[in-house]
């Protein structure tokens, strides 16, 4: 729960510091500009608010790790939902309108998470999770998207170190892979999920694992 709050707060703070011109830069998500990614984060915050008030009486069917599935198809940005995000983001016209809406909904999602009972079960995407596991799954989401947000913004703060380390452990547990210690948490996440290609030296460090990459999470 604490890692969720820290990773979400850090991501929201980075969005709050964006300049208008930053919204037109490419993000680390294929086919999305920074404004599209922020719109996606806004929808994610709405989903959290909806899920936290969707209690379930059934036993959990997923955990923070099994919430994620591994896909073999690398995103191209042409998926209908991805295209919808682009249209929604463009409808804001002025970056400040998107930023303000994200701040309102994002703050509410953060407060709701802090007030939630970690042991309560909630329903989402046809599955049941405890709130602790549901929010725990988002540590990986927020950390990866924080890296996506600053992909073309050198000098912007990175995700908190504990979020990066935890996200790396989650990725390794989800995929059953172990990234070499020589790779930083940031590089393991970027290379592991296909957000950047490994260098020749990194491929040598990765060994057989290099041929299994990237792991596309969905």
CSV table of C-alpha atoms in Angstrom, one decimal:
chain,number,residue,atom,x,y,z
A,1,UNK,CA,0.0,0.0,0.0
A,2,UNK,CA,2.9,2.4,0.9
A,3,UNK,CA,4.6,1.6,-2.4
A,4,UNK,CA,1.5,2.3,-4.3
A,5,UNK,CA,1.2,5.7,-2.7
A,6,UNK,CA,4.8,6.6,-3.2
A,7,UNK,CA,4.9,5.5,-6.9
A,8,UNK,CA,1.6,7.3,-7.6
A,9,UNK,CA,2.6,10.5,-5.8
A,10,UNK,CA,5.9,10.6,-7.7
A,11,UNK,CA,4.2,10.1,-11.0
A,12,UNK,CA,1.5,12.7,-10.3
A,13,UNK,CA,4.2,15.2,-9.2
A,14,UNK,CA,6.1,14.6,-12.5
A,15,UNK,CA,3.0,15.3,-14.5
A,16,UNK,CA,2.3,18.4,-12.5
A,17,UNK,CA,5.8,19.8,-13.5
A,18,UNK,CA,5.3,19.2,-17.3
A,19,UNK,CA,5.5,22.2,-19.6
A,20,UNK,CA,2.9,22.6,-22.3
A,21,UNK,CA,5.4,21.8,-25.0
A,22,UNK,CA,6.3,18.5,-23.2
A,23,UNK,CA,2.8,17.1,-24.0
A,24,UNK,CA,3.6,17.0,-27.7
A,25,UNK,CA,6.8,14.9,-27.2
A,26,UNK,CA,6.8,11.1,-27.8
A,27,UNK,CA,6.4,9.0,-24.7
A,28,UNK,CA,7.9,5.6,-24.1
A,29,UNK,CA,4.6,3.9,-25.2
A,30,UNK,CA,4.6,3.1,-28.9
A,31,UNK,CA,2.3,5.4,-30.8
A,32,UNK,CA,1.5,7.7,-27.9
A,33,UNK,CA,2.6,11.2,-27.1
A,34,UNK,CA,3.1,12.4,-23.6
A,35,UNK,CA,-0.4,13.8,-23.7
A,36,UNK,CA,-1.8,10.4,-24.7
A,37,UNK,CA,0.0,8.7,-21.8
A,38,UNK,CA,-1.3,11.3,-19.3
A,39,UNK,CA,-4.9,10.6,-20.6
A,40,UNK,CA,-4.3,6.9,-20.1
A,41,UNK,CA,-3.1,7.6,-16.5
A,42,UNK,CA,-6.3,9.6,-16.0
A,43,UNK,CA,-8.4,6.6,-17.1
A,44,UNK,CA,-6.3,4.4,-14.8
A,45,UNK,CA,-7.1,6.7,-11.9
A,46,UNK,CA,-10.8,6.5,-12.7
A,47,UNK,CA,-10.6,2.7,-12.8
A,48,UNK,CA,-9.1,2.7,-9.3
A,49,UNK,CA,-11.9,4.8,-8.0
A,50,UNK,CA,-14.5,2.5,-9.6
A,51,UNK,CA,-12.8,-0.7,-8.3
A,52,UNK,CA,-12.3,0.5,-4.8
A,53,UNK,CA,-16.1,0.9,-4.5
A,54,UNK,CA,-16.9,-2.4,-6.1
A,55,UNK,CA,-16.7,-4.9,-3.2
A,56,UNK,CA,-16.8,-8.6,-3.9
A,57,UNK,CA,-18.0,-11.4,-1.6
A,58,UNK,CA,-16.1,-14.1,-3.4
A,59,UNK,CA,-12.6,-15.3,-2.6
A,60,UNK,CA,-9.7,-13.7,-4.5
A,61,UNK,CA,-9.0,-15.2,-8.0
A,62,UNK,CA,-5.9,-13.2,-8.7
A,63,UNK,CA,-2.9,-11.7,-6.8
A,64,UNK,CA,-0.8,-8.6,-7.6
A,65,UNK,CA,1.4,-10.9,-9.7
A,66,UNK,CA,-1.2,-13.1,-11.4
A,67,UNK,CA,-3.2,-9.9,-12.2
A,68,UNK,CA,-0.7,-9.5,-15.1
A,69,UNK,CA,-0.6,-11.7,-18.2
A,70,UNK,CA,2.3,-12.0,-20.6
A,71,UNK,CA,1.6,-11.3,-24.3
A,72,UNK,CA,3.7,-12.2,-27.2
A,73,UNK,CA,2.6,-9.3,-29.4
A,74,UNK,CA,4.5,-6.1,-29.2
A,75,UNK,CA,2.2,-3.1,-29.1
A,76,UNK,CA,2.1,-1.1,-32.3
A,77,UNK,CA,-0.2,1.8,-31.2
A,78,UNK,CA,-2.8,0.6,-33.7
A,79,UNK,CA,-5.0,-1.2,-31.2
A,80,UNK,CA,-8.6,0.3,-31.1
A,81,UNK,CA,-8.3,1.2,-27.4
A,82,UNK,CA,-4.9,2.8,-28.0
A,83,UNK,CA,-6.4,4.9,-30.8
A,84,UNK,CA,-9.3,5.9,-28.6
A,85,UNK,CA,-6.9,7.2,-26.0
A,86,UNK,CA,-5.2,9.4,-28.7
A,87,UNK,CA,-8.6,10.9,-29.7
A,88,UNK,CA,-9.6,11.5,-26.1
A,89,UNK,CA,-6.3,13.3,-25.3
A,90,UNK,CA,-6.6,15.4,-28.4
A,91,UNK,CA,-10.1,16.5,-27.3
A,92,UNK,CA,-8.6,18.4,-24.4
A,93,UNK,CA,-6.9,20.8,-26.8
A,94,UNK,CA,-5.0,22.7,-24.1
A,95,UNK,CA,-2.5,20.7,-22.1
A,96,UNK,CA,-3.4,22.6,-18.9
A,97,UNK,CA,-7.0,21.2,-19.1
A,98,UNK,CA,-5.7,17.7,-19.2
A,99,UNK,CA,-3.3,18.4,-16.4
A,100,UNK,CA,-5.9,19.8,-14.2
A,101,UNK,CA,-8.4,17.0,-14.8
A,102,UNK,CA,-5.6,14.4,-14.1
A,103,UNK,CA,-4.7,16.2,-10.9
A,104,UNK,CA,-8.3,16.2,-9.7
A,105,UNK,CA,-9.0,12.6,-10.4
A,106,UNK,CA,-5.5,11.4,-9.5
A,107,UNK,CA,-5.6,13.1,-6.1
A,108,UNK,CA,-9.0,11.5,-5.4
A,109,UNK,CA,-7.7,8.0,-6.4
A,110,UNK,CA,-4.7,8.5,-4.1
A,111,UNK,CA,-6.9,9.5,-1.2
A,112,UNK,CA,-9.3,6.6,-1.8
A,113,UNK,CA,-6.4,4.2,-1.8
A,114,UNK,CA,-5.1,5.5,1.5
A,115,UNK,CA,-8.5,5.1,3.1
A,116,UNK,CA,-9.2,1.6,1.7
A,117,UNK,CA,-9.2,-1.6,3.8
A,118,UNK,CA,-6.3,-3.7,2.4
A,119,UNK,CA,-8.1,-6.9,3.2
A,120,UNK,CA,-11.3,-6.1,1.5
A,121,UNK,CA,-12.0,-7.9,-1.8
A,122,UNK,CA,-12.9,-6.0,-4.9
A,123,UNK,CA,-14.0,-7.0,-8.4
A,124,UNK,CA,-12.3,-5.8,-11.6
A,125,UNK,CA,-11.9,-7.1,-15.1
A,126,UNK,CA,-14.0,-10.2,-14.2
A,127,UNK,CA,-11.6,-11.1,-11.4
A,128,UNK,CA,-11.5,-10.7,-7.6
A,129,UNK,CA,-8.5,-9.4,-5.7
A,130,UNK,CA,-7.8,-8.0,-2.2
A,131,UNK,CA,-7.3,-4.3,-2.3
A,132,UNK,CA,-3.7,-4.8,-1.2
A,133,UNK,CA,-3.1,-7.0,-4.2
A,134,UNK,CA,-5.0,-4.7,-6.5
A,135,UNK,CA,-3.1,-1.7,-5.6
A,136,UNK,CA,0.1,-3.7,-5.5
A,137,UNK,CA,-0.3,-4.6,-9.1
A,138,UNK,CA,-0.3,-0.9,-9.9
A,139,UNK,CA,3.2,-0.4,-8.5
A,140,UNK,CA,4.5,-2.1,-11.7
A,141,UNK,CA,2.1,-0.1,-13.9
A,142,UNK,CA,3.0,3.3,-12.4
A,143,UNK,CA,6.7,2.6,-12.3
A,144,UNK,CA,6.8,1.6,-16.0
A,145,UNK,CA,4.6,4.5,-17.0
A,146,UNK,CA,6.8,6.9,-15.1
A,147,UNK,CA,9.7,5.8,-17.2
A,148,UNK,CA,7.5,6.1,-20.3
A,149,UNK,CA,6.6,9.7,-19.3
A,150,UNK,CA,10.2,10.9,-19.0
A,151,UNK,CA,11.5,8.9,-22.0
A,152,UNK,CA,12.2,12.2,-23.9
A,153,UNK,CA,12.6,14.4,-20.9
A,154,UNK,CA,16.1,14.0,-19.6
A,155,UNK,CA,16.6,15.5,-16.2
A,156,UNK,CA,13.1,14.8,-14.9
A,157,UNK,CA,12.9,12.8,-11.7
A,158,UNK,CA,12.9,9.0,-12.1
A,159,UNK,CA,10.5,6.8,-10.1
A,160,UNK,CA,11.5,6.2,-6.5
A,161,UNK,CA,14.3,3.7,-6.0
A,162,UNK,CA,12.2,1.4,-4.0
A,163,UNK,CA,9.5,1.4,-6.6
A,164,UNK,CA,12.0,0.6,-9.3
A,165,UNK,CA,13.4,-2.3,-7.2
A,166,UNK,CA,10.0,-3.6,-6.4
A,167,UNK,CA,8.8,-3.4,-10.0
A,168,UNK,CA,11.9,-5.3,-11.1
A,169,UNK,CA,11.1,-8.1,-8.6
A,170,UNK,CA,7.5,-8.2,-9.8
A,171,UNK,CA,8.6,-8.5,-13.4
A,172,UNK,CA,11.0,-11.3,-12.6
A,173,UNK,CA,8.3,-13.2,-10.6
A,174,UNK,CA,5.7,-12.7,-13.2
A,175,UNK,CA,7.9,-13.9,-16.0
A,176,UNK,CA,10.1,-16.4,-14.1
A,177,UNK,CA,13.2,-14.6,-15.4
A,178,UNK,CA,16.1,-13.3,-13.5
A,179,UNK,CA,17.9,-10.3,-14.9
A,180,UNK,CA,21.6,-10.1,-14.3
A,181,UNK,CA,22.7,-8.0,-11.3
A,182,UNK,CA,24.9,-5.9,-13.7
A,183,UNK,CA,21.6,-4.3,-15.0
A,184,UNK,CA,20.2,-1.5,-13.0
A,185,UNK,CA,16.5,-1.8,-12.0
A,186,UNK,CA,15.7,0.9,-14.5
A,187,UNK,CA,17.5,-0.9,-17.4
A,188,UNK,CA,16.1,-4.3,-16.4
A,189,UNK,CA,12.6,-2.9,-16.7
A,190,UNK,CA,13.2,-1.0,-19.9
A,191,UNK,CA,14.9,-3.9,-21.7
A,192,UNK,CA,12.7,-6.6,-20.2
A,193,UNK,CA,9.5,-5.0,-21.4
A,194,UNK,CA,10.9,-3.9,-24.8
A,195,UNK,CA,11.0,-0.3,-24.1
A,196,UNK,CA,14.5,-0.1,-25.4
A,197,UNK,CA,16.9,-2.5,-27.1
A,198,UNK,CA,19.8,-4.1,-25.2
A,199,UNK,CA,23.3,-3.1,-26.2
A,200,UNK,CA,25.8,-5.7,-27.3
A,201,UNK,CA,27.3,-5.8,-23.8
A,202,UNK,CA,23.9,-6.0,-22.2
A,203,UNK,CA,22.9,-8.9,-24.5
A,204,UNK,CA,26.0,-10.7,-23.4
A,205,UNK,CA,25.1,-10.2,-19.8
A,206,UNK,CA,21.5,-11.4,-20.5
A,207,UNK,CA,22.7,-14.6,-22.2
A,208,UNK,CA,19.9,-17.0,-23.2
A,209,UNK,CA,17.3,-14.6,-21.6
A,210,UNK,CA,18.0,-12.1,-24.5
A,211,UNK,CA,16.3,-14.4,-26.9
A,212,UNK,CA,13.1,-14.5,-24.8
A,213,UNK,CA,12.6,-10.7,-24.7
A,214,UNK,CA,10.6,-8.6,-24.7
A,215,UNK,CA,8.0,-9.6,-22.1
A,216,UNK,CA,4.8,-7.7,-23.0
A,217,UNK,CA,2.5,-7.3,-20.0
A,218,UNK,CA,-1.2,-6.8,-20.2
